[in-house]
Coordinates of C-alpha atoms and ligand atoms in Angstrom, one line a residue:
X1222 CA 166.1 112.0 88.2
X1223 CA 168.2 114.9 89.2
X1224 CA 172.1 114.3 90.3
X1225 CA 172.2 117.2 92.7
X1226 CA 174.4 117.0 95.5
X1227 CA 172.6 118.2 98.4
X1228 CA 174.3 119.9 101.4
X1229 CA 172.1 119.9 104.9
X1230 CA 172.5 122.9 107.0
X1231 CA 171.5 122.9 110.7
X1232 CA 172.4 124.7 113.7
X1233 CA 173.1 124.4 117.3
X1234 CA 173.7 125.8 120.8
X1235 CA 172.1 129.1 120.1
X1236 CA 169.8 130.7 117.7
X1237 CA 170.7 133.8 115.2
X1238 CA 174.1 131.8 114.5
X1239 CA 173.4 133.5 110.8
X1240 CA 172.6 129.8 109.3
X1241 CA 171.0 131.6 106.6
X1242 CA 173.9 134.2 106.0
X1243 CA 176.2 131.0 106.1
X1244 CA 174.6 128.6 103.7
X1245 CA 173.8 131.8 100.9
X1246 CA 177.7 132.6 101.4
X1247 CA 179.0 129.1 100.7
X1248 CA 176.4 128.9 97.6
X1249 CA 178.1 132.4 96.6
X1250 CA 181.5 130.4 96.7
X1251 CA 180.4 127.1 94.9
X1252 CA 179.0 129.3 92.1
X1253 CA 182.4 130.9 91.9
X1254 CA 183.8 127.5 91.4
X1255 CA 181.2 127.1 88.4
X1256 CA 178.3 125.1 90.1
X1257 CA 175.3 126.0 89.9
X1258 CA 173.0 126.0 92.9
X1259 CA 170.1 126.3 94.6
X1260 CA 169.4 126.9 97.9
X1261 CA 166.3 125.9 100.3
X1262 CA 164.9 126.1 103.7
X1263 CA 162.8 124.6 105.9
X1264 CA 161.3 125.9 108.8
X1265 CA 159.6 124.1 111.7
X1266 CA 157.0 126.5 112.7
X1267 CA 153.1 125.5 112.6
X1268 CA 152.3 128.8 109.8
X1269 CA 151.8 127.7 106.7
X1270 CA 154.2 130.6 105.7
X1271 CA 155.2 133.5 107.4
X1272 CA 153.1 135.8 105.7
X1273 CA 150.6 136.2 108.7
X1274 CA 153.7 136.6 111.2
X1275 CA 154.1 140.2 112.6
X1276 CA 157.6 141.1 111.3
X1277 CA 158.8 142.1 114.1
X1278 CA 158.2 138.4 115.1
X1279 CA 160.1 136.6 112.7
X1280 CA 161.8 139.3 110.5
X1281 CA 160.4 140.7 107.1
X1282 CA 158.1 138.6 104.9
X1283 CA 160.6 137.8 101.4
X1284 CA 158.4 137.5 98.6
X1285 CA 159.6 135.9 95.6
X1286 CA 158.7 136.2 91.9
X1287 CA 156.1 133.5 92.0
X1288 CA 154.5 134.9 94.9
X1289 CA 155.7 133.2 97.4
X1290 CA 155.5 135.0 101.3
X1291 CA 158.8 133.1 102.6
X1292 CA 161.3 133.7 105.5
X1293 CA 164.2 136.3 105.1
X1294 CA 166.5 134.0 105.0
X1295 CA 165.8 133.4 101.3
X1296 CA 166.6 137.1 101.0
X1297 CA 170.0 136.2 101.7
X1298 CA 170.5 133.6 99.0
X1299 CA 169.2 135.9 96.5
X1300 CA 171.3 138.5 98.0
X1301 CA 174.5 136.2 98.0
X1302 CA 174.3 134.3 94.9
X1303 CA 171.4 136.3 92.5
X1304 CA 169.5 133.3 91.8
X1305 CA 166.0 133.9 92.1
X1306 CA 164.2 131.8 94.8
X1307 CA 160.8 130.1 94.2
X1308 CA 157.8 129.1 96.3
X1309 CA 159.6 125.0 96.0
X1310 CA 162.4 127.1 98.0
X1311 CA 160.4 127.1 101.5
X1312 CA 158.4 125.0 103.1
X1313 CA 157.3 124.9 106.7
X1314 CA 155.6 122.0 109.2
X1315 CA 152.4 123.6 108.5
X1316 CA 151.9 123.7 104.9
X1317 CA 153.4 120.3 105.0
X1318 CA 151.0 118.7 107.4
X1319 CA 148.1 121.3 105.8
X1320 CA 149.4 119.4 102.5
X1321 CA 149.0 115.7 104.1
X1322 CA 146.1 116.3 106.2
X1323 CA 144.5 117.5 102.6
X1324 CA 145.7 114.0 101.3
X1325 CA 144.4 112.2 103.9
X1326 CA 140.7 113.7 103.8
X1327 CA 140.8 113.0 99.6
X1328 CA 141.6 109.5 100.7
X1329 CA 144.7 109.1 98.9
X1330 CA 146.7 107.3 102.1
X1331 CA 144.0 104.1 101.4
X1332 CA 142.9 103.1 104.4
X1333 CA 147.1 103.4 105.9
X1334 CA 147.1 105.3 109.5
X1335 CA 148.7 108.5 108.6
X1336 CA 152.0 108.9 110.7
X1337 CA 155.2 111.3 111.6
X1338 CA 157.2 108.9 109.9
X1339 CA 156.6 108.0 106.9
X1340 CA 153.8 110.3 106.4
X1341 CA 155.3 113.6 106.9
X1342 CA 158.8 112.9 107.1
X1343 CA 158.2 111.4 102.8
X1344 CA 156.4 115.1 102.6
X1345 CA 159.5 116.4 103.4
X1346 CA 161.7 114.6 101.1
X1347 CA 159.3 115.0 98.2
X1348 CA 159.8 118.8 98.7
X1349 CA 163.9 118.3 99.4
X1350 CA 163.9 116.6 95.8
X1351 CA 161.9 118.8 94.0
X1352 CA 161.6 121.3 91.4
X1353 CA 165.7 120.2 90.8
X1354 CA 167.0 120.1 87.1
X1355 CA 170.3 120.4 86.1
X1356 CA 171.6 121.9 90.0
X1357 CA 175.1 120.7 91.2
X1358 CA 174.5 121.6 94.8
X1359 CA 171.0 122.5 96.8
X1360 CA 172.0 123.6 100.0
X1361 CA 169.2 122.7 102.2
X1362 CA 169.1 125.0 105.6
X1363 CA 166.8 123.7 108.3
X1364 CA 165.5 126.2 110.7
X1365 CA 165.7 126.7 114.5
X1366 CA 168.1 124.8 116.4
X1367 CA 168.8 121.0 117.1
X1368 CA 167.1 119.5 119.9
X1369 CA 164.1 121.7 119.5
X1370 CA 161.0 119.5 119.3
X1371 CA 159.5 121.0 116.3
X1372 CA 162.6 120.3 114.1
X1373 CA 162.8 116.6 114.5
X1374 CA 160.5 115.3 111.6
X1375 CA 162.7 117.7 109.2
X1376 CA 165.9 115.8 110.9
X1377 CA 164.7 112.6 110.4
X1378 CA 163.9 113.5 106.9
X1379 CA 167.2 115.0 106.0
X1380 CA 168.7 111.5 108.3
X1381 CA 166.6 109.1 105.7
X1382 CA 168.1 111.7 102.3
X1383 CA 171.4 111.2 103.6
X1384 CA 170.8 107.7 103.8
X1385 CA 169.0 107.5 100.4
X1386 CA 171.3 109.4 98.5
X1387 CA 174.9 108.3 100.0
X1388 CA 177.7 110.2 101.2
X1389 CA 178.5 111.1 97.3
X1390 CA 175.3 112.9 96.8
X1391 CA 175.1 114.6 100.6
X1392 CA 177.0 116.2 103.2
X1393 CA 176.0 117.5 106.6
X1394 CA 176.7 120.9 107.7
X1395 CA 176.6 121.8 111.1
X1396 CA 177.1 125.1 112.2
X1397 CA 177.4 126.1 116.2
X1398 CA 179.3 128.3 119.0
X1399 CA 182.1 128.9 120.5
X1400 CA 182.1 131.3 123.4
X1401 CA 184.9 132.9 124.8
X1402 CA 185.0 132.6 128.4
X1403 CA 186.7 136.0 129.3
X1404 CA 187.3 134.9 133.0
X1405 CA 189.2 132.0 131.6
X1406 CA 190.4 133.4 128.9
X1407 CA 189.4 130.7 126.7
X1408 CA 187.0 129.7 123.7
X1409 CA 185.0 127.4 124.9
X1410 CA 183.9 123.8 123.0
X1411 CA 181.9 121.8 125.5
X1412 CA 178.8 123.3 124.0
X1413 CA 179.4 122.1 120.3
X1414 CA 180.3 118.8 121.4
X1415 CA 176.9 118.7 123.0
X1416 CA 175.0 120.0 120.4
X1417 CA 177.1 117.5 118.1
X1418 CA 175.7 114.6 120.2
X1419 CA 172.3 116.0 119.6
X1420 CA 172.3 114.9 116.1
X1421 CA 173.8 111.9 116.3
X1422 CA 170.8 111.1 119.1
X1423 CA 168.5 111.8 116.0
X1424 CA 170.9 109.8 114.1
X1425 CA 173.0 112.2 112.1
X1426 CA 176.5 112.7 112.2
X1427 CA 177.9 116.0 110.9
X1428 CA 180.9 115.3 108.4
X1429 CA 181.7 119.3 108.6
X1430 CA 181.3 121.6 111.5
X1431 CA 181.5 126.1 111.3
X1432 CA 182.1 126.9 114.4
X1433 CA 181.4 130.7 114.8
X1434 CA 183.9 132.8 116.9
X1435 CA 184.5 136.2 117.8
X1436 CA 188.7 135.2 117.8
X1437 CA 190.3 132.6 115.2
X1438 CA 190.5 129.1 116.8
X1439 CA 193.1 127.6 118.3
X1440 CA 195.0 125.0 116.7
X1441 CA 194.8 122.5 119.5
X1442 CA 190.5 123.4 120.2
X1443 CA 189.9 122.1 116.1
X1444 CA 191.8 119.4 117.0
X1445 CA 189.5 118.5 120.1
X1446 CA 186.4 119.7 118.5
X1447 CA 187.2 117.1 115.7
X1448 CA 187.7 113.9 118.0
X1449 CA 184.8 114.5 120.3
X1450 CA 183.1 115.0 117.3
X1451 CA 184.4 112.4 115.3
X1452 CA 185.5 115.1 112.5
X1453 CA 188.7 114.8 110.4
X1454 CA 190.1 118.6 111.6
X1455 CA 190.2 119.9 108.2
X1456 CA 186.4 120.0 108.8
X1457 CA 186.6 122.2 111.6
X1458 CA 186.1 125.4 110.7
X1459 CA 186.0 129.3 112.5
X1460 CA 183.4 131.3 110.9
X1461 CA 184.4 134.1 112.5
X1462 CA 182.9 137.5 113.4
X1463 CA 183.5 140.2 110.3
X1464 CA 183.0 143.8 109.4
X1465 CA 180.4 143.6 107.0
X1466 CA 178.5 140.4 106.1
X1467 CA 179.9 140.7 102.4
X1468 CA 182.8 139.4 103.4
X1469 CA 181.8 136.2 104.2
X1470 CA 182.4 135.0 101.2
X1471 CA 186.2 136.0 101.3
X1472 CA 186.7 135.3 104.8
X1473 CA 185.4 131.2 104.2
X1474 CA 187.6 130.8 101.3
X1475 CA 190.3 132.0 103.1
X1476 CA 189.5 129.3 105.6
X1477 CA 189.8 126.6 102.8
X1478 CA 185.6 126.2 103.2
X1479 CA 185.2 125.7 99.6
X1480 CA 187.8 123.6 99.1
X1481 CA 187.0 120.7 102.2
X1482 CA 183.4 120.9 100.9
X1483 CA 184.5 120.3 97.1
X1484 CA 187.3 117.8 98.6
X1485 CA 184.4 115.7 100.4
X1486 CA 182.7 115.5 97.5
X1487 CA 186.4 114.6 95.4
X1488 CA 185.3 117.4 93.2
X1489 CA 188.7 119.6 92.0
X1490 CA 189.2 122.9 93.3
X1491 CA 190.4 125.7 91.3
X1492 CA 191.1 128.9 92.7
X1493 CA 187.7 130.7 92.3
X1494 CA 187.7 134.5 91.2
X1495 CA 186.4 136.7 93.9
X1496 CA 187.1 139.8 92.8
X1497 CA 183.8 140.6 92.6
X1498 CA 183.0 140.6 96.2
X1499 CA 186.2 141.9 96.9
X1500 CA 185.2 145.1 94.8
X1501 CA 181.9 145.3 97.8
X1502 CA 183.8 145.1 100.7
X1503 CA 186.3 147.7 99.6
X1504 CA 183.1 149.9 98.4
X1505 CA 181.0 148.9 101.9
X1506 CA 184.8 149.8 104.3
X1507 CA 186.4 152.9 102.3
X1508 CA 183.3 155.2 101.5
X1509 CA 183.8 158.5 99.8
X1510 CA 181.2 160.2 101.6
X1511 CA 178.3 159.9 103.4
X1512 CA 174.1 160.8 103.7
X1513 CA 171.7 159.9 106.1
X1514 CA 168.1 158.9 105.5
X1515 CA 165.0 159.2 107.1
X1516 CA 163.1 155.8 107.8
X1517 CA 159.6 156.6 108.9
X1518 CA 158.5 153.1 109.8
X1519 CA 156.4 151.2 112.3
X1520 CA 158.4 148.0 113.0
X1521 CA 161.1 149.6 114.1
X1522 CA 162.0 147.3 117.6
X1523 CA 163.5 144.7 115.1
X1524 CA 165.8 145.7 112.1
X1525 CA 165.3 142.2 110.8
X1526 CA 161.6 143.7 109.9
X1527 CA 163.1 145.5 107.2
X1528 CA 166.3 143.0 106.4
X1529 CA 166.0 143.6 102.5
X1530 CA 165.2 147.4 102.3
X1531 CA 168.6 147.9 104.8
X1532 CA 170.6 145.9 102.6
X1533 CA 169.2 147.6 99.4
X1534 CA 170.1 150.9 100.5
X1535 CA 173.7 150.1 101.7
X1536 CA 173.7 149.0 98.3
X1537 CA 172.5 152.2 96.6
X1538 CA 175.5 153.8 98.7
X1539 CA 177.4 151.0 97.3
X1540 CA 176.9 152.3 93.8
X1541 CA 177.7 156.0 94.7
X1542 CA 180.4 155.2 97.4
X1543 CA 179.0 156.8 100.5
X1544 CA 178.0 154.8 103.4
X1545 CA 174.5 155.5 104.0
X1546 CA 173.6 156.2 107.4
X1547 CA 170.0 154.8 108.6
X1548 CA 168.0 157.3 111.1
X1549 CA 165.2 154.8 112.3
X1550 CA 161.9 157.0 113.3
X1551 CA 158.8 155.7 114.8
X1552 CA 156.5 157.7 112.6
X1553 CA 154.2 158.1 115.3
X1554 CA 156.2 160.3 116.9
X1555 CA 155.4 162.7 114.3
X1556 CA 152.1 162.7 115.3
X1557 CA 152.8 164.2 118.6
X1558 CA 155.8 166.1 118.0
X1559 CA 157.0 168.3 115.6
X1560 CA 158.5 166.9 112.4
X1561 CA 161.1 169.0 111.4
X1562 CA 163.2 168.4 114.6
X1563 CA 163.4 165.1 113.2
X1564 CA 163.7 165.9 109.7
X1565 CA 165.6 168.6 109.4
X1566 CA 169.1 167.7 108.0
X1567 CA 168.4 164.4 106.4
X1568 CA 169.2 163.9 103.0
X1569 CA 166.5 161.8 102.2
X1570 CA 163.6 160.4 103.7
X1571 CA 161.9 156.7 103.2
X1572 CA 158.8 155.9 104.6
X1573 CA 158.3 151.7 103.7
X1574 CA 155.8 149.3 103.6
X1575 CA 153.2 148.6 105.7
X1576 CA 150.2 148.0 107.2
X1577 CA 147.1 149.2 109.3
X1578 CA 146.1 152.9 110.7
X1579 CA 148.6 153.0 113.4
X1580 CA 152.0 155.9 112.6
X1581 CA 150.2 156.4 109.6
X1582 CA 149.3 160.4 110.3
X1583 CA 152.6 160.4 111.0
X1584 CA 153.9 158.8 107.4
X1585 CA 152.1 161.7 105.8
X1586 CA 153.7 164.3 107.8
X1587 CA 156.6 162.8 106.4
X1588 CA 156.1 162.9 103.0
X1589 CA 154.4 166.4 103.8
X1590 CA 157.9 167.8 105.0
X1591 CA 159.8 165.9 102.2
X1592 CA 157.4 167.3 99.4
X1593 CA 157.7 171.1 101.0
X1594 CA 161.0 171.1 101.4
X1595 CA 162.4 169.2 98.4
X1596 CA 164.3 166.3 100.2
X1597 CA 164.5 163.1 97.9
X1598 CA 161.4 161.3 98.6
X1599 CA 161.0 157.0 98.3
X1600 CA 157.7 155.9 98.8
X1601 CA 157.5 152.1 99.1
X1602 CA 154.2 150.4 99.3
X1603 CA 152.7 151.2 101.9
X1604 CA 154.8 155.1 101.5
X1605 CA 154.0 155.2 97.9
X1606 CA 149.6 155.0 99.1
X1607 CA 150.2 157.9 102.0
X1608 CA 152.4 160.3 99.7
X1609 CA 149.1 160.0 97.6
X1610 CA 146.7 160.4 100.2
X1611 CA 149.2 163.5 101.3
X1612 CA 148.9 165.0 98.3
X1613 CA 145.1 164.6 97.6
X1614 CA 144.8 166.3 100.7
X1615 CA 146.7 169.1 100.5
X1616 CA 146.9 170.0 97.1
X1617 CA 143.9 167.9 95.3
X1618 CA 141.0 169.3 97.3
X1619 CA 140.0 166.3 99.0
X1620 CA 140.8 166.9 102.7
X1621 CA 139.3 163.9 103.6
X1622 CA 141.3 161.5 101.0
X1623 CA 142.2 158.2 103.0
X1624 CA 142.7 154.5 102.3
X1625 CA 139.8 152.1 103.2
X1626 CA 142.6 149.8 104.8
X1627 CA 141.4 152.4 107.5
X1628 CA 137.5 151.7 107.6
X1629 CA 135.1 153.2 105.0
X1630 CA 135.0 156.1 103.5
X1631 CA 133.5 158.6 101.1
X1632 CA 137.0 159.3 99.7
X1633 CA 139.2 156.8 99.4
X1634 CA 141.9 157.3 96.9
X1635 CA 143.5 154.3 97.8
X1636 CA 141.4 151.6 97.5
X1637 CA 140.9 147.7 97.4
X1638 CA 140.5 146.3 94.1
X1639 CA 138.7 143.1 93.3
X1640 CA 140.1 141.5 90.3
X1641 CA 142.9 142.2 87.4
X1642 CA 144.6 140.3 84.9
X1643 CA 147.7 138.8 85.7
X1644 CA 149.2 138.4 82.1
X1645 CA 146.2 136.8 80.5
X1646 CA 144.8 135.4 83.5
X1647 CA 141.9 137.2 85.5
X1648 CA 142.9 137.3 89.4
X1649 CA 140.1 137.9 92.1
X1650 CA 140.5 138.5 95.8
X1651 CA 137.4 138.7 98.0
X1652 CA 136.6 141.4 100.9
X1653 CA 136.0 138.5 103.4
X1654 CA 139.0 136.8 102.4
X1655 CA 141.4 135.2 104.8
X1656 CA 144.4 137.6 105.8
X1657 CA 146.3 135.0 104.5
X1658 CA 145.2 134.7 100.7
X1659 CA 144.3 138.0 99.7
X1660 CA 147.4 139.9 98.9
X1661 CA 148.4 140.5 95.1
X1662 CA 151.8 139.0 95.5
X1663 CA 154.9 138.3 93.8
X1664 CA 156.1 139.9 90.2
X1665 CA 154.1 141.8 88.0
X1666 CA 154.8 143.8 85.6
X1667 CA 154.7 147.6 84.8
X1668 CA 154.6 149.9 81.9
X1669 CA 157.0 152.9 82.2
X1670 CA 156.2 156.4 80.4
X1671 CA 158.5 157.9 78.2
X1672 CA 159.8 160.7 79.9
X1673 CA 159.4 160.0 83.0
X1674 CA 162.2 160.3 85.9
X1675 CA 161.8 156.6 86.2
X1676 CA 161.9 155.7 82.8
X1677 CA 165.4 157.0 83.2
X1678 CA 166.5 155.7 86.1
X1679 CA 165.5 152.1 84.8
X1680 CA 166.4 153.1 81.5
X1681 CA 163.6 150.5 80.5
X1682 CA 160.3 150.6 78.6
X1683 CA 158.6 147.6 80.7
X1684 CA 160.0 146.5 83.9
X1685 CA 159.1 143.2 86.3
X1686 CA 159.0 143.7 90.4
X1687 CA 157.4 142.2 93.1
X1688 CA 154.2 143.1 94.9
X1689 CA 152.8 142.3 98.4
X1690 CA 150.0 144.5 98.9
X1691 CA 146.1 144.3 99.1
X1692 CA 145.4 147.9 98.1
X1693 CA 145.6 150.2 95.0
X1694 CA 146.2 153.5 94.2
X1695 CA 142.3 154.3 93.2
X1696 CA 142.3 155.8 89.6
X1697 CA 139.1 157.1 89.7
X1698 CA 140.5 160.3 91.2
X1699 CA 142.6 161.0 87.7
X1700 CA 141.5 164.6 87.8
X1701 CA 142.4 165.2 91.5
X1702 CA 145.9 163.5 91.5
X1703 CA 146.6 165.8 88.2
X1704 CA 145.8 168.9 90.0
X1705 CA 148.3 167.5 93.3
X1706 CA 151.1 167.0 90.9
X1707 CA 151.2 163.0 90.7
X1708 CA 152.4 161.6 87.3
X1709 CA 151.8 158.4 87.0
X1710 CA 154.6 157.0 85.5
X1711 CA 154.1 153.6 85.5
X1712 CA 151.2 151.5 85.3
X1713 CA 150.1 147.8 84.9
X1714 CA 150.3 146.9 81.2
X1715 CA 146.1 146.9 80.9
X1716 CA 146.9 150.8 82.5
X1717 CA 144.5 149.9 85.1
X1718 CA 147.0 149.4 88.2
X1719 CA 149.0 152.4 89.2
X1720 CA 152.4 151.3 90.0
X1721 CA 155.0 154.3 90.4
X1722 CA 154.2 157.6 91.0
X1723 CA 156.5 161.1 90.8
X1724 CA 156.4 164.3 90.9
X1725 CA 157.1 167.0 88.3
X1726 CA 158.0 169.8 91.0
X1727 CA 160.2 168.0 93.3
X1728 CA 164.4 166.7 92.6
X1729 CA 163.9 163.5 93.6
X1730 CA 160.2 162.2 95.0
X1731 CA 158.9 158.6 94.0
X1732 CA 156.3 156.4 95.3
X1733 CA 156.1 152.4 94.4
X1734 CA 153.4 150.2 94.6
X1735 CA 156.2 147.3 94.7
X1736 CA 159.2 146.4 96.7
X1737 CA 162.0 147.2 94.9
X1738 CA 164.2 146.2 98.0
X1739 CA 163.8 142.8 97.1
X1740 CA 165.9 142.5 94.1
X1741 CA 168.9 144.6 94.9
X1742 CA 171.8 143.5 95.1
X1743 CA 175.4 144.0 96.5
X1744 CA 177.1 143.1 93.0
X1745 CA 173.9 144.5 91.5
X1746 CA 172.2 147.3 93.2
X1747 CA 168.7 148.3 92.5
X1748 CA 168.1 151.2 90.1
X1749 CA 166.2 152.9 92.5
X1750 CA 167.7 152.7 95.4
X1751 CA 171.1 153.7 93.4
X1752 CA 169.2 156.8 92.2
X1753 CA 167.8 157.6 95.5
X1754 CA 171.0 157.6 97.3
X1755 CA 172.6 159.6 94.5
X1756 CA 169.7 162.4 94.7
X1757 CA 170.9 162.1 98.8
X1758 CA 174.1 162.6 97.5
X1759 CA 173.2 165.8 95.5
X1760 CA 171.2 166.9 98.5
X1761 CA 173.6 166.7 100.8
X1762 CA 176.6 169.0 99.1
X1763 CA 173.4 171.6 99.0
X1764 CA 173.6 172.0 102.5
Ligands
LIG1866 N1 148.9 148.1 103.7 C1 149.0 148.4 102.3 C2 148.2 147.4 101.4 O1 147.9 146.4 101.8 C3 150.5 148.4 101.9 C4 151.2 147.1 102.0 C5 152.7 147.2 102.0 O2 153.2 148.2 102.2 N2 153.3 146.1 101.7 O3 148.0 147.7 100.3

């Protein structure tokens, strides 16, 4: 039985509060204080996990090491406190009713009607509890807001924990608004105390409330806020609006955060050392210098689409010390207009992952202009397939080199495989397959060539990242991708997958079969995206 102290997150009055960015900063400070954590989330939607949601839905698809598709937000715990999440980190309504319907038709519930409560609402506190070893704190965010219908199973789960476990072992967390009223020239708190009563209709009352603010909080509004909502007013605290998100951290501690949460649980509070995010936000707010990169993408109408690959490559000008300015492209653009108008000036250019026909001309024109005219070059994914089907065109002699993603063909260089080993383990997906199950997901790893740009940039001989992807690079055309330039510079273990490709005539052009964006971070960026932003670096004192 584990001792973990669990913390339960929810939100109220609006949505986007930054719940997510909230609970991954507060882990960032307990670990400061020594704890260790771990940190989950629920979500109330019907999929059984986001990995069939368009991302310009819901945001970008995280994927973890043991292939989990989960929501973003777990992108931000890694982000904040570099523990890798795992699939017991996300659950949502529909894998858990898929998961007790399942139960049910086995006949496990014995005869019982299956119900909300207890049915469901134990599914949920099985997966609260587990997968938990020696954790001090799991902070536990539940998604969407209170009062939505969806939510209330998860609130009546989390209501029965907090019951279950005591106040010693739990803590509620609420976090909610405070406009400012600009006509009255006030911060507003009726809408908190509403949102407060919420909960405690569903039976829960918060012991801490984060109110976020554009403008610190009154002395005398925390003292209201806490007796209409029956809060001590240490508890109520501003969370309020800052420069870059890696300040969060800094800006709660300041705030006394860490200390009222350690305090609730009587748990002594030293001064924790946060020099290390300190070191980010100075690095993020006093740049050196500055490039600006290309991003040929498709889900462009929401930059939560691409969370991770935004953050990665603030990071890679985090480890050079430019800022790193993001030019967003709807690649198909390119396929009506001309490139270079676009192009021209950029000191590097990205085209992402992705999927189906649509923009995809376009992508190649990209990675067409970047190859010709020697800008720095990141292919990920999806951009890593196209720079090959670019190059198989124009410079392997196969003019009609595609990727069957895009309906058959007699050339198709990229290709779907049907099975390969996963360490020792043969994997299969089928043709007909659900959308849903057919992906080879989560990490694998790769073989890098001495020699190589790569091997240098990782400085590695064998290297682990993540994969989310039903296609492959189709090795069958060797001879052709020889002739176009393409090394192949690193490859599944068994040599059978291709997983990074470069080229030998270029200063800086790499394609991955992986995402790489997923394991940068701010204390820590990705080799990649370090050397990618330094090659923009190099380009742009050329011109
Ligand atoms: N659509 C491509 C595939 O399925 C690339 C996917 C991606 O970029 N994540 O292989």
């Amino acid at each position: 039985m584990t001792t973990t102290r669990f913390i339960f997150v929810t939100g109220g009055v609006v949505s986007s509060l930054g719940k997510g960015l909230a609970a991954a900063a507060l882990g960032s400070l307990l670990q400061a204080h020594g704890y260790k954590v771990r940190l989950r989330k629920l979500d109330p939607y019907l999929n059984v996990d986001p990995g069939t949601m368009s991302p310009t839905q819901h945001g970008e698809v995280f994927v973890t090491d043991d292939g989990a598709e989960t929501d973003l937000d777990l992108g931000h715990y890694e982000r904040f406190t570099g523990v890798h999440a795992r699939q017991s980190d996300n659950v949502t309504t529909g894998r858990i009713y898929s998961n007790v319907i399942a139960k049910e038709r086995r006949g496990a519930y014995l005869g019982a009607t299956v119900q909300v409560i207890p049915h469901i609402t134990d599914a949920i506190k099985e997966f609260v509890l587990a997968d938990l070893t020696d954790e001090d704190f799991c902070l536990c965010e539940i998604g969407g807001t209170v009062g939505d219908i969806e939510g209330l199973p998860f609130l009546e789960a989390i209501r029965q924990l907090g019951n279950e476990l005591g106040k010693e072992r739990s803590m509620f967390l609420h976090l909610t608004l405070l406009p400012y009223i600009k006509t009255a020239g006030e911060l507003k708190t009726k809408p908190t105390q509403h949102s407060v009563k919420e909960l405690l209709s569903v039976g829960i009352q918060p012991d801490m409330l984060l109110c976020r603010t554009d403008r610190p909080i009154p002395e005398n509004e925390c003292r209201k806020i806490g007796l209409f909502c029956n809060i001590p007013q240490n508890r109520v605290l501003a969370a309020q609006d800052v420069d870059t998100i890696y300040r969060v951290p800094i800006n709660y501690h300041e705030q006394g955060f860490d200390r009222e949460v350690l305090r609730y649980f009587h748990l002594e509070a030293k001064e924790p050392n946060l020099a290390k995010w300190e070191e980010v936000v100075r690095r993020v707010m006093e740049p050196e210098g500055e490039v600006t990169i290309a991003i040929a993408g498709k889900y462009t109408s929401l930059l939560d689409s691409y969370k991770s690959l935004n953050e990665a490559l603030l990071h890679g000008g985090i480890a050079n010390k430019v800022r790193v300015n993001l030019k967003w492209i709807d690649s198909e653009v390119f396929e009506r207009e001309d490139v270079a108008q676009y192009l021209e000036g950029v000191n590097g250019i990205l085209v992402p992952g992705g999927f189906g026909e649509r923009g995809t001309e376009g992508k190649i024109k990209a990675a067409q202009f970047a190859r010709e005219n020697k800008i720095p070059y990141f292919g990920i994914c999806f951009g890593m397939q196209l720079a090959v089907i670019e190059a198989a065109r124009h410079l392997g002699g196969i003019p009609d080199a595609t990727s069957s993603e895009f309906g058959s063909s007699d050339h198709a260089v990229i290709g779907l495989m049907t099975e390969w080993l996963k360490g020792d383990q043969l994997e299969r997906r089928g043709k007909n397959g659900d959308l849903g199950g057919t992906m080879r997901l989560g990490g694998y790893p790769c073989k890098l060539q001495v020699g190589t740009k790569v091997h240098g940039i990782y400085d590695a001989d064998e290297i682990t990242e993540r994969h989310r992807h039903r296609y492959e690079v189709n090795l069958t055309y060797r001879d052709a991708f020889e002739k176009a330039g393409l090394v192949f510079a690193g490859l599944s273990p068994d040599g059978v997958l291709p997983e990074i490709v470069e080229r030998v005539d270029h200063p800086w052009f790499i394609g991955v079969q992986f995402h790489p964006e997923l394991k940068s971070k701010p204390f820590d960026p990705h080799p990649l995206f370090r050397s990618f932003i330094e090659a923009a670096k190099k380009q742009s004192l050329l011109v």
